[in-house]
Amino acid sequence: MLENEEKIVEKAQNGDNDALATLVNEYHDRIYHLGLSMLKQEQDAEDMLQETFLTLVEKIQQFKGNSSIYTWLYRIATNIALKKLKSKPRKYPHIPIDEPDFKKIHEEETKEEMEFDFEKVNNYKFRKILNDLLDELPPKYKTVFILRDLHDLSTRETAKILDLTESNTKVRLFRARNYLKEKLEQLKSEELMA
Amino acid sequence: MSKEKKMFEKVCEYLGCDLDSEPCQELQEHLHKCPQCEVFIDEIKNTVKLYKKADECEDTPKSVSKKLFATLDLDKPDEDKQEED
């Protein structure tokens, strides 16, 4: 967050282009990164970036300061990304809505913990596997995972951005995390991650 | 509600929260005694860590940034100008 951000926002609202440029400069990396995380294609991320900041310029007078400016920007950007995803309809897998069967987990013999080789993320092929798995998640789960776990937003901020309750945000996050874990485990057992 | 069911709910709640936050004492005690839950939670944590590492990326490409400022008809703040010089 910028020092004196409230004042900068106020100046931008009063038509100060330098203040506006300061805001764009501060947040455009994060928004571009969000675009890449959500849409994967560089061109789509760039379009999202442009649309987000055009909306900022157009609507900054409407910003009431009930949240931080970056939460507001994330909200604009996320809505644009979700619209783009909707415009390319596809079939998503069923995400189990039940809690994991902890009873079963407890009854099982202790299984060997899945090994994670964090260096593998430098491998293009492995990164593609991770991206494809993330892409399998329906947008409502993927978005929560990206905002909370990849962009480090709080549960409260994520809930605000997506118009959800905090409990619903937590539930979606847990389902997304669990889905990805299960899929990685499945891939590992299929030895595709070797 | 059984004690076991309550515990499962706590595990789920924790897994939808900040994974680095300290789980409640009761949950910690349970985890110490329950290798199955511990493995499950560690795997979830490591999945998130793996994605986080894979998602690390560089700043916006200069050309994209430049185009953005041009579209908005704004001057780039000085720091960027200096870098370009």
PDB file of C-alpha atoms in Angstrom:
ATOM      1  CA  MET A   1       0.000   0.000   0.000  1.00  0.00           C
ATOM      2  CA  LEU A   2       1.211   3.487  -0.857  1.00  0.00           C
ATOM      3  CA  GLU A   3       2.114   5.982   1.789  1.00  0.00           C
ATOM      4  CA  ASN A   4      -0.620   8.629   2.009  1.00  0.00           C
ATOM      5  CA  GLU A   5      -2.758   6.510  -0.270  1.00  0.00           C
ATOM      6  CA  GLU A   6      -5.988   8.141   0.857  1.00  0.00           C
ATOM      7  CA  LYS A   7      -4.652  11.558  -0.144  1.00  0.00           C
ATOM      8  CA  ILE A   8      -3.413  10.239  -3.484  1.00  0.00           C
ATOM      9  CA  VAL A   9      -6.825   8.729  -4.187  1.00  0.00           C
ATOM     10  CA  GLU A  10      -8.509  11.990  -3.240  1.00  0.00           C
ATOM     11  CA  LYS A  11      -6.229  13.914  -5.588  1.00  0.00           C
ATOM     12  CA  ALA A  12      -6.909  11.421  -8.377  1.00  0.00           C
ATOM     13  CA  GLN A  13     -10.620  11.845  -7.769  1.00  0.00           C
ATOM     14  CA  ASN A  14     -10.150  15.577  -8.183  1.00  0.00           C
ATOM     15  CA  GLY A  15      -8.556  15.116 -11.586  1.00  0.00           C
ATOM     16  CA  ASP A  16      -4.863  15.078 -10.659  1.00  0.00           C
ATOM     17  CA  ASN A  17      -3.250  12.962 -13.380  1.00  0.00           C
ATOM     18  CA  ASP A  18       0.017  12.526 -11.490  1.00  0.00           C
ATOM     19  CA  ALA A  19      -1.879  10.995  -8.588  1.00  0.00           C
ATOM     20  CA  LEU A  20      -3.740   8.732 -10.983  1.00  0.00           C
ATOM     21  CA  ALA A  21      -0.449   7.693 -12.606  1.00  0.00           C
ATOM     22  CA  THR A  22       0.956   6.906  -9.155  1.00  0.00           C
ATOM     23  CA  LEU A  23      -1.949   4.548  -8.488  1.00  0.00           C
ATOM     24  CA  VAL A  24      -1.626   2.880 -11.878  1.00  0.00           C
ATOM     25  CA  ASN A  25       2.098   2.491 -11.379  1.00  0.00           C
ATOM     26  CA  GLU A  26       1.668   1.011  -7.922  1.00  0.00           C
ATOM     27  CA  TYR A  27      -0.921  -1.598  -8.793  1.00  0.00           C
ATOM     28  CA  HIS A  28      -0.569  -2.549 -12.440  1.00  0.00           C
ATOM     29  CA  ASP A  29       1.950  -5.343 -11.751  1.00  0.00           C
ATOM     30  CA  ARG A  30      -0.412  -7.062  -9.339  1.00  0.00           C
ATOM     31  CA  ILE A  31      -3.345  -6.737 -11.708  1.00  0.00           C
ATOM     32  CA  TYR A  32      -1.353  -8.070 -14.663  1.00  0.00           C
ATOM     33  CA  HIS A  33      -0.193 -10.963 -12.498  1.00  0.00           C
ATOM     34  CA  LEU A  34      -3.811 -11.646 -11.512  1.00  0.00           C
ATOM     35  CA  GLY A  35      -4.739 -11.663 -15.197  1.00  0.00           C
ATOM     36  CA  LEU A  36      -2.052 -14.205 -15.954  1.00  0.00           C
ATOM     37  CA  SER A  37      -3.072 -16.383 -13.005  1.00  0.00           C
ATOM     38  CA  MET A  38      -6.721 -16.352 -14.002  1.00  0.00           C
ATOM     39  CA  LEU A  39      -6.638 -16.246 -17.787  1.00  0.00           C
ATOM     40  CA  LYS A  40      -3.230 -17.807 -18.576  1.00  0.00           C
ATOM     41  CA  GLN A  41      -2.828 -16.052 -21.928  1.00  0.00           C
ATOM     42  CA  GLU A  42      -0.618 -12.970 -22.016  1.00  0.00           C
ATOM     43  CA  GLN A  43      -2.917 -11.171 -24.442  1.00  0.00           C
ATOM     44  CA  ASP A  44      -5.958 -11.823 -22.233  1.00  0.00           C
ATOM     45  CA  ALA A  45      -4.024 -10.608 -19.187  1.00  0.00           C
ATOM     46  CA  GLU A  46      -3.052  -7.445 -21.037  1.00  0.00           C
ATOM     47  CA  ASP A  47      -6.644  -6.823 -22.133  1.00  0.00           C
ATOM     48  CA  MET A  48      -7.808  -7.320 -18.567  1.00  0.00           C
ATOM     49  CA  LEU A  49      -5.161  -4.912 -17.328  1.00  0.00           C
ATOM     50  CA  GLN A  50      -6.223  -2.228 -19.775  1.00  0.00           C
ATOM     51  CA  GLU A  51      -9.935  -2.665 -19.058  1.00  0.00           C
ATOM     52  CA  THR A  52      -9.334  -2.555 -15.302  1.00  0.00           C
ATOM     53  CA  PHE A  53      -7.451   0.709 -15.375  1.00  0.00           C
ATOM     54  CA  LEU A  54      -9.765   2.295 -17.940  1.00  0.00           C
ATOM     55  CA  THR A  55     -12.557   1.515 -15.468  1.00  0.00           C
ATOM     56  CA  LEU A  56     -10.471   3.039 -12.673  1.00  0.00           C
ATOM     57  CA  VAL A  57     -10.026   6.266 -14.639  1.00  0.00           C
ATOM     58  CA  GLU A  58     -13.683   6.350 -15.579  1.00  0.00           C
ATOM     59  CA  LYS A  59     -15.125   5.508 -12.180  1.00  0.00           C
ATOM     60  CA  ILE A  60     -12.652   6.696  -9.583  1.00  0.00           C
ATOM     61  CA  GLN A  61     -15.108   9.402  -8.472  1.00  0.00           C
ATOM     62  CA  GLN A  62     -17.457   6.595  -7.470  1.00  0.00           C
ATOM     63  CA  PHE A  63     -14.867   5.053  -5.122  1.00  0.00           C
ATOM     64  CA  LYS A  64     -16.175   5.763  -1.631  1.00  0.00           C
ATOM     65  CA  GLY A  65     -13.242   4.513   0.389  1.00  0.00           C
ATOM     66  CA  ASN A  66     -15.164   1.725   2.101  1.00  0.00           C
ATOM     67  CA  SER A  67     -12.322  -0.595   1.183  1.00  0.00           C
ATOM     68  CA  SER A  68      -8.756  -0.016   0.114  1.00  0.00           C
ATOM     69  CA  ILE A  69      -8.211   1.068  -3.468  1.00  0.00           C
ATOM     70  CA  TYR A  70      -6.459  -2.186  -4.303  1.00  0.00           C
ATOM     71  CA  THR A  71      -9.402  -4.245  -3.028  1.00  0.00           C
ATOM     72  CA  TRP A  72     -11.593  -2.123  -5.298  1.00  0.00           C
ATOM     73  CA  LEU A  73      -9.217  -2.657  -8.223  1.00  0.00           C
ATOM     74  CA  TYR A  74      -9.095  -6.391  -7.582  1.00  0.00           C
ATOM     75  CA  ARG A  75     -12.885  -6.418  -7.617  1.00  0.00           C
ATOM     76  CA  ILE A  76     -12.996  -4.677 -10.998  1.00  0.00           C
ATOM     77  CA  ALA A  77     -10.252  -6.915 -12.404  1.00  0.00           C
ATOM     78  CA  THR A  78     -11.771 -10.138 -11.068  1.00  0.00           C
ATOM     79  CA  ASN A  79     -15.159  -9.299 -12.559  1.00  0.00           C
ATOM     80  CA  ILE A  80     -13.547  -8.626 -15.937  1.00  0.00           C
ATOM     81  CA  ALA A  81     -11.614 -11.909 -15.769  1.00  0.00           C
ATOM     82  CA  LEU A  82     -14.714 -13.876 -14.753  1.00  0.00           C
ATOM     83  CA  LYS A  83     -16.649 -12.361 -17.675  1.00  0.00           C
ATOM     84  CA  LYS A  84     -13.859 -13.405 -20.023  1.00  0.00           C
ATOM     85  CA  LEU A  85     -13.919 -16.933 -18.628  1.00  0.00           C
ATOM     86  CA  LYS A  86     -17.703 -17.054 -19.036  1.00  0.00           C
ATOM     87  CA  SER A  87     -17.379 -16.018 -22.655  1.00  0.00           C
ATOM     88  CA  LYS A  88     -15.395 -19.193 -23.295  1.00  0.00           C
ATOM     89  CA  PRO A  89     -17.767 -21.777 -21.834  1.00  0.00           C
ATOM     90  CA  ARG A  90     -16.395 -25.199 -21.072  1.00  0.00           C
ATOM     91  CA  LYS A  91     -17.222 -28.242 -19.058  1.00  0.00           C
ATOM     92  CA  TYR A  92     -15.739 -28.369 -15.595  1.00  0.00           C
ATOM     93  CA  PRO A  93     -15.326 -31.511 -13.510  1.00  0.00           C
ATOM     94  CA  HIS A  94     -17.544 -32.158 -10.539  1.00  0.00           C
ATOM     95  CA  ILE A  95     -16.037 -30.751  -7.367  1.00  0.00           C
ATOM     96  CA  PRO A  96     -17.132 -32.761  -4.343  1.00  0.00           C
ATOM     97  CA  ILE A  97     -19.069 -30.540  -2.018  1.00  0.00           C
ATOM     98  CA  ASP A  98     -18.759 -32.839   0.946  1.00  0.00           C
ATOM     99  CA  GLU A  99     -16.063 -32.500   3.499  1.00  0.00           C
ATOM    100  CA  PRO A 100     -13.327 -35.069   3.053  1.00  0.00           C
ATOM    101  CA  ASP A 101     -14.180 -38.312   4.721  1.00  0.00           C
ATOM    102  CA  PHE A 102     -12.132 -37.838   7.846  1.00  0.00           C
ATOM    103  CA  LYS A 103     -13.656 -40.922   9.359  1.00  0.00           C
ATOM    104  CA  LYS A 104     -12.182 -42.930   6.520  1.00  0.00           C
ATOM    105  CA  ILE A 105      -8.892 -41.064   6.802  1.00  0.00           C
ATOM    106  CA  HIS A 106      -8.719 -42.013  10.458  1.00  0.00           C
ATOM    107  CA  GLU A 107      -9.538 -45.615   9.808  1.00  0.00           C
ATOM    108  CA  GLU A 108      -6.855 -45.997   7.173  1.00  0.00           C
ATOM    109  CA  GLU A 109      -3.379 -47.030   8.036  1.00  0.00           C
ATOM    110  CA  THR A 110      -1.081 -44.046   7.999  1.00  0.00           C
ATOM    111  CA  LYS A 111      -0.193 -43.555   4.386  1.00  0.00           C
ATOM    112  CA  GLU A 112       3.116 -42.345   3.203  1.00  0.00           C
ATOM    113  CA  GLU A 113       3.109 -38.600   2.756  1.00  0.00           C
ATOM    114  CA  MET A 114       3.219 -37.415  -0.848  1.00  0.00           C
ATOM    115  CA  GLU A 115       6.618 -36.030  -1.670  1.00  0.00           C
ATOM    116  CA  PHE A 116       6.830 -32.556  -3.133  1.00  0.00           C
ATOM    117  CA  ASP A 117       9.766 -31.571  -5.245  1.00  0.00           C
ATOM    118  CA  PHE A 118       9.582 -27.792  -5.218  1.00  0.00           C
ATOM    119  CA  GLU A 119      12.429 -27.452  -7.697  1.00  0.00           C
ATOM    120  CA  LYS A 120      10.233 -29.085 -10.311  1.00  0.00           C
ATOM    121  CA  VAL A 121       8.296 -25.862 -10.774  1.00  0.00           C
ATOM    122  CA  ASN A 122      11.239 -24.629 -12.817  1.00  0.00           C
ATOM    123  CA  ASN A 123      10.423 -27.311 -15.336  1.00  0.00           C
ATOM    124  CA  TYR A 124       8.079 -26.012 -18.067  1.00  0.00           C
ATOM    125  CA  LYS A 125       6.260 -29.307 -18.463  1.00  0.00           C
ATOM    126  CA  PHE A 126       5.579 -29.588 -14.762  1.00  0.00           C
ATOM    127  CA  ARG A 127       4.364 -25.999 -14.567  1.00  0.00           C
ATOM    128  CA  LYS A 128       1.987 -26.758 -17.402  1.00  0.00           C
ATOM    129  CA  ILE A 129       0.595 -29.716 -15.449  1.00  0.00           C
ATOM    130  CA  LEU A 130       0.028 -27.460 -12.444  1.00  0.00           C
ATOM    131  CA  ASN A 131      -1.609 -24.793 -14.622  1.00  0.00           C
ATOM    132  CA  ASP A 132      -3.843 -27.302 -16.349  1.00  0.00           C
ATOM    133  CA  LEU A 133      -5.018 -28.662 -13.007  1.00  0.00           C
ATOM    134  CA  LEU A 134      -5.765 -25.182 -11.730  1.00  0.00           C
ATOM    135  CA  ASP A 135      -7.604 -24.483 -14.944  1.00  0.00           C
ATOM    136  CA  GLU A 136      -9.824 -27.505 -14.348  1.00  0.00           C
ATOM    137  CA  LEU A 137     -11.309 -25.820 -11.314  1.00  0.00           C
ATOM    138  CA  PRO A 138     -14.586 -24.023 -11.951  1.00  0.00           C
ATOM    139  CA  PRO A 139     -14.012 -20.230 -11.830  1.00  0.00           C
ATOM    140  CA  LYS A 140     -15.773 -19.789  -8.479  1.00  0.00           C
ATOM    141  CA  TYR A 141     -13.204 -22.036  -6.800  1.00  0.00           C
ATOM    142  CA  LYS A 142     -10.227 -21.048  -8.895  1.00  0.00           C
ATOM    143  CA  THR A 143     -10.755 -17.348  -8.178  1.00  0.00           C
ATOM    144  CA  VAL A 144     -10.835 -17.854  -4.421  1.00  0.00           C
ATOM    145  CA  PHE A 145      -7.684 -19.998  -4.566  1.00  0.00           C
ATOM    146  CA  ILE A 146      -5.847 -17.398  -6.671  1.00  0.00           C
ATOM    147  CA  LEU A 147      -6.860 -14.437  -4.531  1.00  0.00           C
ATOM    148  CA  ARG A 148      -6.264 -16.120  -1.179  1.00  0.00           C
ATOM    149  CA  ASP A 149      -3.316 -18.390  -1.800  1.00  0.00           C
ATOM    150  CA  LEU A 150      -1.471 -16.871  -4.738  1.00  0.00           C
ATOM    151  CA  HIS A 151      -2.158 -13.191  -4.115  1.00  0.00           C
ATOM    152  CA  ASP A 152      -2.206 -13.401  -0.325  1.00  0.00           C
ATOM    153  CA  LEU A 153      -5.433 -11.489   0.129  1.00  0.00           C
ATOM    154  CA  SER A 154      -7.220 -12.062   3.415  1.00  0.00           C
ATOM    155  CA  THR A 155     -10.444 -14.020   3.728  1.00  0.00           C
ATOM    156  CA  ARG A 156     -12.254 -10.750   4.408  1.00  0.00           C
ATOM    157  CA  GLU A 157     -10.816  -9.007   1.345  1.00  0.00           C
ATOM    158  CA  THR A 158     -11.530 -12.008  -0.885  1.00  0.00           C
ATOM    159  CA  ALA A 159     -15.089 -12.216   0.403  1.00  0.00           C
ATOM    160  CA  LYS A 160     -15.586  -8.521  -0.272  1.00  0.00           C
ATOM    161  CA  ILE A 161     -14.152  -8.727  -3.782  1.00  0.00           C
ATOM    162  CA  LEU A 162     -16.336 -11.683  -4.694  1.00  0.00           C
ATOM    163  CA  ASP A 163     -19.457 -10.654  -2.763  1.00  0.00           C
ATOM    164  CA  LEU A 164     -19.334 -13.762  -0.634  1.00  0.00           C
ATOM    165  CA  THR A 165     -19.599 -14.391   3.060  1.00  0.00           C
ATOM    166  CA  GLU A 166     -16.350 -15.184   4.831  1.00  0.00           C
ATOM    167  CA  SER A 167     -17.603 -18.690   5.616  1.00  0.00           C
ATOM    168  CA  ASN A 168     -18.413 -19.329   1.985  1.00  0.00           C
ATOM    169  CA  THR A 169     -14.968 -18.060   1.008  1.00  0.00           C
ATOM    170  CA  LYS A 170     -13.336 -20.515   3.417  1.00  0.00           C
ATOM    171  CA  VAL A 171     -15.435 -23.397   2.152  1.00  0.00           C
ATOM    172  CA  ARG A 172     -14.569 -22.638  -1.474  1.00  0.00           C
ATOM    173  CA  LEU A 173     -10.914 -22.265  -0.622  1.00  0.00           C
ATOM    174  CA  PHE A 174     -10.826 -25.555   1.181  1.00  0.00           C
ATOM    175  CA  ARG A 175     -12.536 -27.352  -1.712  1.00  0.00           C
ATOM    176  CA  ALA A 176     -10.104 -25.842  -4.205  1.00  0.00           C
ATOM    177  CA  ARG A 177      -7.064 -26.770  -2.102  1.00  0.00           C
ATOM    178  CA  ASN A 178      -8.349 -30.259  -1.519  1.00  0.00           C
ATOM    179  CA  TYR A 179      -9.188 -30.783  -5.212  1.00  0.00           C
ATOM    180  CA  LEU A 180      -5.684 -29.757  -6.276  1.00  0.00           C
ATOM    181  CA  LYS A 181      -4.092 -31.960  -3.618  1.00  0.00           C
ATOM    182  CA  GLU A 182      -6.154 -34.951  -4.702  1.00  0.00           C
ATOM    183  CA  LYS A 183      -5.311 -34.402  -8.364  1.00  0.00           C
ATOM    184  CA  LEU A 184      -1.607 -34.092  -7.638  1.00  0.00           C
ATOM    185  CA  GLU A 185      -1.780 -37.276  -5.636  1.00  0.00           C
ATOM    186  CA  GLN A 186      -3.579 -39.011  -8.490  1.00  0.00           C
ATOM    187  CA  LEU A 187      -0.990 -37.806 -10.985  1.00  0.00           C
ATOM    188  CA  LYS A 188       1.761 -38.950  -8.737  1.00  0.00           C
ATOM    189  CA  SER A 189       0.257 -42.371  -8.442  1.00  0.00           C
ATOM    190  CA  GLU A 190      -0.045 -42.474 -12.224  1.00  0.00           C
ATOM    191  CA  GLU A 191       3.618 -41.542 -12.312  1.00  0.00           C
ATOM    192  CA  LEU A 192       2.951 -38.666 -14.629  1.00  0.00           C
ATOM    193  CA  MET A 193       4.906 -36.407 -12.375  1.00  0.00           C
ATOM    194  CA  ALA A 194       8.075 -38.408 -12.670  1.00  0.00           C
TER     195      ALA A 194
ATOM    196  CA  MET B   1     -22.572 -33.539  18.057  1.00  0.00           C
ATOM    197  CA  SER B   2     -19.850 -36.073  18.680  1.00  0.00           C
ATOM    198  CA  LYS B   3     -16.395 -34.909  19.723  1.00  0.00           C
ATOM    199  CA  GLU B   4     -14.981 -36.525  16.596  1.00  0.00           C
ATOM    200  CA  LYS B   5     -17.401 -34.659  14.297  1.00  0.00           C
ATOM    201  CA  LYS B   6     -16.537 -31.382  16.024  1.00  0.00           C
ATOM    202  CA  MET B   7     -12.869 -32.091  15.447  1.00  0.00           C
ATOM    203  CA  PHE B   8     -13.415 -32.738  11.731  1.00  0.00           C
ATOM    204  CA  GLU B   9     -15.212 -29.427  11.439  1.00  0.00           C
ATOM    205  CA  LYS B  10     -12.267 -27.710  13.100  1.00  0.00           C
ATOM    206  CA  VAL B  11      -9.853 -29.349  10.656  1.00  0.00           C
ATOM    207  CA  CYS B  12     -11.995 -28.166   7.726  1.00  0.00           C
ATOM    208  CA  GLU B  13     -12.264 -24.664   9.119  1.00  0.00           C
ATOM    209  CA  TYR B  14      -8.507 -24.578   9.560  1.00  0.00           C
ATOM    210  CA  LEU B  15      -7.919 -25.819   6.025  1.00  0.00           C
ATOM    211  CA  GLY B  16      -9.968 -22.937   4.631  1.00  0.00           C
ATOM    212  CA  CYS B  17      -8.023 -20.406   6.695  1.00  0.00           C
ATOM    213  CA  ASP B  18      -4.494 -19.119   6.696  1.00  0.00           C
ATOM    214  CA  LEU B  19      -2.433 -22.264   6.740  1.00  0.00           C
ATOM    215  CA  ASP B  20       0.370 -20.638   8.655  1.00  0.00           C
ATOM    216  CA  SER B  21      -1.893 -19.468  11.427  1.00  0.00           C
ATOM    217  CA  GLU B  22      -1.664 -21.385  14.631  1.00  0.00           C
ATOM    218  CA  PRO B  23      -4.452 -23.905  14.789  1.00  0.00           C
ATOM    219  CA  CYS B  24      -6.341 -23.959  18.044  1.00  0.00           C
ATOM    220  CA  GLN B  25      -4.781 -25.841  20.902  1.00  0.00           C
ATOM    221  CA  GLU B  26      -7.318 -28.640  20.739  1.00  0.00           C
ATOM    222  CA  LEU B  27      -6.591 -29.175  17.071  1.00  0.00           C
ATOM    223  CA  GLN B  28      -2.855 -29.114  17.677  1.00  0.00           C
ATOM    224  CA  GLU B  29      -3.225 -31.731  20.353  1.00  0.00           C
ATOM    225  CA  HIS B  30      -5.245 -33.855  17.989  1.00  0.00           C
ATOM    226  CA  LEU B  31      -2.672 -33.500  15.226  1.00  0.00           C
ATOM    227  CA  HIS B  32       0.135 -34.611  17.510  1.00  0.00           C
ATOM    228  CA  LYS B  33      -1.734 -37.807  18.182  1.00  0.00           C
ATOM    229  CA  CYS B  34      -3.108 -38.355  14.701  1.00  0.00           C
ATOM    230  CA  PRO B  35      -0.595 -39.058  11.928  1.00  0.00           C
ATOM    231  CA  GLN B  36      -3.368 -39.477   9.321  1.00  0.00           C
ATOM    232  CA  CYS B  37      -4.661 -35.934   9.852  1.00  0.00           C
ATOM    233  CA  GLU B  38      -1.128 -34.584  10.020  1.00  0.00           C
ATOM    234  CA  VAL B  39      -0.267 -36.114   6.624  1.00  0.00           C
ATOM    235  CA  PHE B  40      -3.498 -34.760   5.147  1.00  0.00           C
ATOM    236  CA  ILE B  41      -2.837 -31.236   6.399  1.00  0.00           C
ATOM    237  CA  ASP B  42       0.823 -31.274   5.356  1.00  0.00           C
ATOM    238  CA  GLU B  43      -0.145 -32.345   1.861  1.00  0.00           C
ATOM    239  CA  ILE B  44      -2.645 -29.507   1.574  1.00  0.00           C
ATOM    240  CA  LYS B  45      -0.010 -27.048   2.838  1.00  0.00           C
ATOM    241  CA  ASN B  46       2.569 -28.341   0.367  1.00  0.00           C
ATOM    242  CA  THR B  47       0.100 -28.186  -2.521  1.00  0.00           C
ATOM    243  CA  VAL B  48      -0.454 -24.498  -1.800  1.00  0.00           C
ATOM    244  CA  LYS B  49       3.302 -23.935  -1.437  1.00  0.00           C
ATOM    245  CA  LEU B  50       3.958 -25.632  -4.760  1.00  0.00           C
ATOM    246  CA  TYR B  51       1.389 -23.470  -6.557  1.00  0.00           C
ATOM    247  CA  LYS B  52       2.718 -20.359  -4.912  1.00  0.00           C
ATOM    248  CA  LYS B  53       6.204 -21.133  -6.106  1.00  0.00           C
ATOM    249  CA  ALA B  54       4.983 -21.891  -9.618  1.00  0.00           C
ATOM    250  CA  ASP B  55       3.048 -18.632  -9.690  1.00  0.00           C
ATOM    251  CA  GLU B  56       6.001 -16.414  -8.859  1.00  0.00           C
ATOM    252  CA  CYS B  57       6.427 -14.175 -11.829  1.00  0.00           C
ATOM    253  CA  GLU B  58       8.295 -11.155 -12.949  1.00  0.00           C
ATOM    254  CA  ASP B  59       6.952  -7.661 -13.293  1.00  0.00           C
ATOM    255  CA  THR B  60       4.712  -6.627 -16.143  1.00  0.00           C
ATOM    256  CA  PRO B  61       6.685  -6.509 -19.410  1.00  0.00           C
ATOM    257  CA  LYS B  62       7.856  -2.972 -20.168  1.00  0.00           C
ATOM    258  CA  SER B  63       5.987  -2.906 -23.485  1.00  0.00           C
ATOM    259  CA  VAL B  64       2.692  -3.806 -21.758  1.00  0.00           C
ATOM    260  CA  SER B  65       3.251  -1.207 -19.084  1.00  0.00           C
ATOM    261  CA  LYS B  66       4.115   1.466 -21.637  1.00  0.00           C
ATOM    262  CA  LYS B  67       1.017   0.690 -23.689  1.00  0.00           C
ATOM    263  CA  LEU B  68      -1.138   0.926 -20.569  1.00  0.00           C
ATOM    264  CA  PHE B  69       0.097   4.413 -19.708  1.00  0.00           C
ATOM    265  CA  ALA B  70      -0.313   5.495 -23.336  1.00  0.00           C
ATOM    266  CA  THR B  71      -3.893   4.181 -23.443  1.00  0.00           C
ATOM    267  CA  LEU B  72      -4.711   6.018 -20.237  1.00  0.00           C
ATOM    268  CA  ASP B  73      -2.947   9.106 -21.542  1.00  0.00           C
ATOM    269  CA  LEU B  74      -0.870   9.335 -18.371  1.00  0.00           C
ATOM    270  CA  ASP B  75       2.806  10.013 -17.867  1.00  0.00           C
ATOM    271  CA  LYS B  76       4.772   7.242 -16.264  1.00  0.00           C
ATOM    272  CA  PRO B  77       6.114   8.208 -12.843  1.00  0.00           C
ATOM    273  CA  ASP B  78       9.766   9.280 -12.820  1.00  0.00           C
ATOM    274  CA  GLU B  79      11.292   6.014 -11.570  1.00  0.00           C
ATOM    275  CA  ASP B  80      10.244   4.239 -14.771  1.00  0.00           C
ATOM    276  CA  LYS B  81      11.456   7.065 -16.952  1.00  0.00           C
ATOM    277  CA  GLN B  82      14.858   6.953 -15.297  1.00  0.00           C
ATOM    278  CA  GLU B  83      15.088   3.201 -15.811  1.00  0.00           C
ATOM    279  CA  GLU B  84      14.389   3.651 -19.490  1.00  0.00           C
ATOM    280  CA  ASP B  85      16.996   6.405 -19.961  1.00  0.00           C
TER     281      ASP B  85
END
